[in-house]
């Protein structure tokens, strides 16, 4: 019950923070990076090439990749929202198990690989370097309770963003279906399945992973 209350408190804080114009967007980019890394990993796993990732201060991101096969391009298009939802769920599972440092190590691995191989724009460099420095300091200097609260806060932000970004793409797919990012790309690839259907799918899977994450913390 104590952990459940902590999680709920930090989820509320994450909702409030992500509404702030500067700090909120800065922290929300964590979910953007995970989303774009999902695209790049899918590219590699389907025998394509992962080229670059660009991160922007408005929380938008772009992953550039190329593919030999249609199925690779299709899976890569699906992967972004699914991967960010899956990782948010995984992080909460680790929190439930008390593995707070493991969350930081996984995020550091994502940051390091992205910096070395993919992120190539100025804001992306700035964001990754500052986030990495904060994590290194945290592991080096901070005590257990501080690490716990920082991880709870950051994972809550990633969790909230994984759901709200999926909802936003669903909303955009109905309002302006030709500008709905991954939903538009998948609609172009599949022809018969419209962007709206992909937008709904992205939101439903985000809710499903959200439910999987939260059910661990339900009172017994």
Tab-separated table of C-alpha atoms in Angstrom:
chain	number	residue	atom	x	y	z
A	1	UNK	CA	0.000	0.000	0.000
A	2	UNK	CA	2.853	2.382	0.853
A	3	UNK	CA	4.437	1.894	-2.586
A	4	UNK	CA	1.047	2.335	-4.262
A	5	UNK	CA	0.614	5.724	-2.577
A	6	UNK	CA	4.105	6.777	-3.678
A	7	UNK	CA	3.378	5.748	-7.267
A	8	UNK	CA	0.081	7.647	-7.317
A	9	UNK	CA	1.717	10.767	-5.859
A	10	UNK	CA	4.482	10.719	-8.464
A	11	UNK	CA	2.017	10.082	-11.282
A	12	UNK	CA	0.112	13.205	-10.224
A	13	UNK	CA	3.387	15.158	-10.064
A	14	UNK	CA	4.318	13.889	-13.527
A	15	UNK	CA	0.962	15.012	-14.943
A	16	UNK	CA	1.471	18.475	-13.450
A	17	UNK	CA	5.097	18.774	-14.569
A	18	UNK	CA	4.460	17.705	-18.155
A	19	UNK	CA	2.075	20.652	-18.474
A	20	UNK	CA	4.879	23.128	-17.733
A	21	UNK	CA	6.304	24.790	-20.864
A	22	UNK	CA	10.070	24.315	-20.365
A	23	UNK	CA	10.853	21.836	-17.573
A	24	UNK	CA	7.928	19.654	-18.556
A	25	UNK	CA	9.049	19.349	-22.163
A	26	UNK	CA	12.656	18.715	-21.110
A	27	UNK	CA	11.720	15.683	-19.016
A	28	UNK	CA	9.119	14.474	-21.523
A	29	UNK	CA	11.873	14.047	-24.139
A	30	UNK	CA	12.862	10.888	-22.201
A	31	UNK	CA	9.809	9.185	-23.656
A	32	UNK	CA	10.552	10.657	-27.090
A	33	UNK	CA	14.027	9.115	-27.076
A	34	UNK	CA	12.682	5.708	-26.033
A	35	UNK	CA	10.079	5.942	-28.809
A	36	UNK	CA	12.690	6.739	-31.463
A	37	UNK	CA	15.078	4.063	-30.172
A	38	UNK	CA	12.214	1.607	-30.584
A	39	UNK	CA	12.053	2.517	-34.275
A	40	UNK	CA	15.803	2.096	-34.692
A	41	UNK	CA	15.973	-1.243	-32.892
A	42	UNK	CA	13.131	-2.524	-35.065
A	43	UNK	CA	15.023	-1.370	-38.158
A	44	UNK	CA	18.090	-3.338	-37.147
A	45	UNK	CA	16.137	-6.455	-36.151
A	46	UNK	CA	14.362	-6.501	-39.537
A	47	UNK	CA	17.649	-6.227	-41.476
A	48	UNK	CA	17.315	-2.516	-42.198
A	49	UNK	CA	19.694	0.319	-41.348
A	50	UNK	CA	19.260	2.765	-38.472
A	51	UNK	CA	20.751	6.115	-39.451
A	52	UNK	CA	19.988	9.060	-37.175
A	53	UNK	CA	17.713	10.301	-34.416
A	54	UNK	CA	16.843	13.963	-33.980
A	55	UNK	CA	15.327	15.171	-30.705
A	56	UNK	CA	13.633	18.552	-30.350
A	57	UNK	CA	12.786	20.809	-27.428
A	58	UNK	CA	9.040	20.603	-28.177
A	59	UNK	CA	9.208	16.821	-27.407
A	60	UNK	CA	9.034	15.833	-31.071
A	61	UNK	CA	11.559	13.422	-32.522
A	62	UNK	CA	12.478	11.795	-35.820
A	63	UNK	CA	14.196	8.480	-36.499
A	64	UNK	CA	15.784	8.072	-39.927
A	65	UNK	CA	16.167	4.520	-41.189
A	66	UNK	CA	16.113	2.514	-44.409
A	67	UNK	CA	14.746	-0.950	-45.137
A	68	UNK	CA	15.236	-3.750	-47.623
A	69	UNK	CA	11.793	-5.249	-47.157
A	70	UNK	CA	8.227	-3.990	-46.765
A	71	UNK	CA	7.752	-5.980	-43.556
A	72	UNK	CA	10.763	-4.268	-42.013
A	73	UNK	CA	9.354	-0.847	-42.728
A	74	UNK	CA	5.975	-1.932	-41.355
A	75	UNK	CA	7.377	-3.328	-38.088
A	76	UNK	CA	9.571	-0.261	-37.669
A	77	UNK	CA	6.528	1.974	-38.072
A	78	UNK	CA	4.702	0.036	-35.361
A	79	UNK	CA	7.608	-0.145	-32.962
A	80	UNK	CA	7.856	3.406	-31.576
A	81	UNK	CA	4.684	3.636	-29.504
A	82	UNK	CA	4.741	-0.038	-28.567
A	83	UNK	CA	8.346	0.128	-27.368
A	84	UNK	CA	7.799	3.239	-25.234
A	85	UNK	CA	4.697	1.667	-23.650
A	86	UNK	CA	6.541	-1.603	-23.069
A	87	UNK	CA	9.510	0.156	-21.458
A	88	UNK	CA	7.262	2.231	-19.175
A	89	UNK	CA	5.630	-1.016	-18.040
A	90	UNK	CA	9.020	-2.702	-17.577
A	91	UNK	CA	10.335	0.203	-15.504
A	92	UNK	CA	7.333	0.027	-13.176
A	93	UNK	CA	7.845	-3.730	-12.834
A	94	UNK	CA	11.454	-3.063	-11.765
A	95	UNK	CA	10.213	-0.433	-9.299
A	96	UNK	CA	7.758	-2.975	-7.886
A	97	UNK	CA	10.727	-5.326	-7.371
A	98	UNK	CA	12.765	-2.531	-5.748
A	99	UNK	CA	15.317	-2.457	-8.602
A	100	UNK	CA	15.619	1.325	-8.829
A	101	UNK	CA	19.280	1.336	-9.853
A	102	UNK	CA	18.518	-1.122	-12.652
A	103	UNK	CA	16.144	1.425	-14.183
A	104	UNK	CA	18.965	3.972	-14.227
A	105	UNK	CA	21.397	1.500	-15.795
A	106	UNK	CA	18.918	0.660	-18.558
A	107	UNK	CA	18.301	4.348	-19.244
A	108	UNK	CA	22.055	5.014	-19.253
A	109	UNK	CA	22.500	2.225	-21.807
A	110	UNK	CA	19.807	3.767	-24.008
A	111	UNK	CA	21.415	7.199	-23.657
A	112	UNK	CA	24.917	5.906	-24.379
A	113	UNK	CA	23.963	3.860	-27.445
A	114	UNK	CA	21.861	6.724	-28.796
A	115	UNK	CA	24.694	9.225	-28.340
A	116	UNK	CA	27.281	6.979	-29.956
A	117	UNK	CA	25.291	5.786	-32.945
A	118	UNK	CA	22.148	7.790	-33.627
A	119	UNK	CA	21.520	11.217	-32.122
A	120	UNK	CA	22.986	13.837	-34.419
A	121	UNK	CA	21.314	17.202	-33.819
A	122	UNK	CA	22.331	19.960	-31.393
A	123	UNK	CA	19.409	19.750	-28.992
A	124	UNK	CA	19.665	15.966	-28.998
A	125	UNK	CA	23.327	16.171	-27.964
A	126	UNK	CA	22.529	18.719	-25.266
A	127	UNK	CA	19.655	16.675	-23.880
A	128	UNK	CA	21.523	13.368	-23.764
A	129	UNK	CA	24.678	14.846	-22.233
A	130	UNK	CA	22.782	16.679	-19.484
A	131	UNK	CA	20.593	13.663	-18.703
A	132	UNK	CA	23.598	11.324	-18.667
A	133	UNK	CA	25.536	13.656	-16.368
A	134	UNK	CA	22.575	13.777	-13.971
A	135	UNK	CA	22.347	9.974	-13.864
A	136	UNK	CA	26.087	9.548	-13.301
A	137	UNK	CA	25.978	12.050	-10.451
A	138	UNK	CA	22.954	10.277	-9.021
A	139	UNK	CA	24.707	6.901	-8.950
A	140	UNK	CA	27.914	8.405	-7.614
A	141	UNK	CA	26.667	10.795	-4.966
A	142	UNK	CA	23.015	10.228	-4.134
A	143	UNK	CA	21.646	8.034	-1.360
A	144	UNK	CA	19.022	5.324	-1.711
A	145	UNK	CA	15.926	7.384	-0.981
A	146	UNK	CA	16.910	10.123	-3.435
A	147	UNK	CA	17.526	7.531	-6.155
A	148	UNK	CA	14.147	5.971	-5.398
A	149	UNK	CA	12.288	9.264	-5.699
A	150	UNK	CA	14.116	10.382	-8.846
A	151	UNK	CA	13.409	7.046	-10.546
A	152	UNK	CA	9.763	7.115	-9.465
A	153	UNK	CA	9.413	10.615	-10.858
A	154	UNK	CA	11.139	9.959	-14.177
A	155	UNK	CA	9.365	6.659	-14.802
A	156	UNK	CA	6.062	8.356	-13.994
A	157	UNK	CA	6.833	10.992	-16.630
A	158	UNK	CA	7.706	8.305	-19.200
A	159	UNK	CA	4.546	6.390	-18.287
A	160	UNK	CA	2.259	9.444	-18.590
A	161	UNK	CA	3.893	10.510	-21.838
A	162	UNK	CA	3.621	7.029	-23.342
A	163	UNK	CA	-0.146	7.213	-22.864
A	164	UNK	CA	-0.764	10.879	-23.669
A	165	UNK	CA	1.417	10.826	-26.794
A	166	UNK	CA	-0.514	7.779	-28.041
A	167	UNK	CA	-3.786	9.581	-27.350
A	168	UNK	CA	-2.516	12.670	-29.207
A	169	UNK	CA	-1.591	10.665	-32.299
A	170	UNK	CA	-5.024	9.041	-32.237
A	171	UNK	CA	-6.671	12.466	-31.988
A	172	UNK	CA	-4.524	13.845	-34.829
A	173	UNK	CA	-5.323	10.808	-36.976
A	174	UNK	CA	-8.990	11.815	-36.873
A	175	UNK	CA	-8.450	15.561	-37.162
A	176	UNK	CA	-5.711	15.646	-39.829
A	177	UNK	CA	-5.012	12.049	-40.915
A	178	UNK	CA	-2.310	13.085	-43.368
A	179	UNK	CA	-0.232	14.591	-40.523
A	180	UNK	CA	-0.509	11.811	-37.936
A	181	UNK	CA	3.103	10.653	-37.920
A	182	UNK	CA	3.474	6.899	-37.545
A	183	UNK	CA	-0.272	6.359	-38.061
A	184	UNK	CA	-0.066	8.136	-41.432
A	185	UNK	CA	3.032	6.164	-42.427
A	186	UNK	CA	1.361	2.855	-41.602
A	187	UNK	CA	-1.776	3.870	-43.476
A	188	UNK	CA	0.385	4.552	-46.513
A	189	UNK	CA	2.081	1.176	-46.184
A	190	UNK	CA	-1.085	-0.866	-45.699
A	191	UNK	CA	-3.351	1.106	-48.058
A	192	UNK	CA	-6.593	-0.474	-46.855
A	193	UNK	CA	-6.169	0.364	-43.148
A	194	UNK	CA	-6.660	4.095	-42.466
A	195	UNK	CA	-4.597	6.280	-40.149
A	196	UNK	CA	-7.489	6.400	-37.671
A	197	UNK	CA	-7.296	2.632	-37.138
A	198	UNK	CA	-3.580	2.835	-36.405
A	199	UNK	CA	-4.159	5.782	-34.078
A	200	UNK	CA	-6.716	3.760	-32.136
A	201	UNK	CA	-4.343	0.789	-32.012
A	202	UNK	CA	-1.527	2.917	-30.608
A	203	UNK	CA	-3.771	4.288	-27.868
A	204	UNK	CA	-5.280	0.911	-26.968
A	205	UNK	CA	-1.888	-0.739	-26.618
A	206	UNK	CA	-0.693	2.160	-24.447
A	207	UNK	CA	-3.702	1.663	-22.161
A	208	UNK	CA	-3.050	-2.082	-22.057
A	209	UNK	CA	0.585	-1.689	-21.019
A	210	UNK	CA	-0.510	0.967	-18.546
A	211	UNK	CA	-2.969	-1.478	-17.031
A	212	UNK	CA	-0.273	-4.179	-16.841
A	213	UNK	CA	2.010	-1.755	-15.015
A	214	UNK	CA	-0.566	-0.504	-12.511
A	215	UNK	CA	-2.099	-3.884	-11.639
A	216	UNK	CA	1.123	-4.777	-9.808
A	217	UNK	CA	0.459	-2.009	-7.300
A	218	UNK	CA	-3.194	-2.770	-6.571
A	219	UNK	CA	-4.031	-3.195	-2.843
A	220	UNK	CA	-4.194	-6.767	-1.605
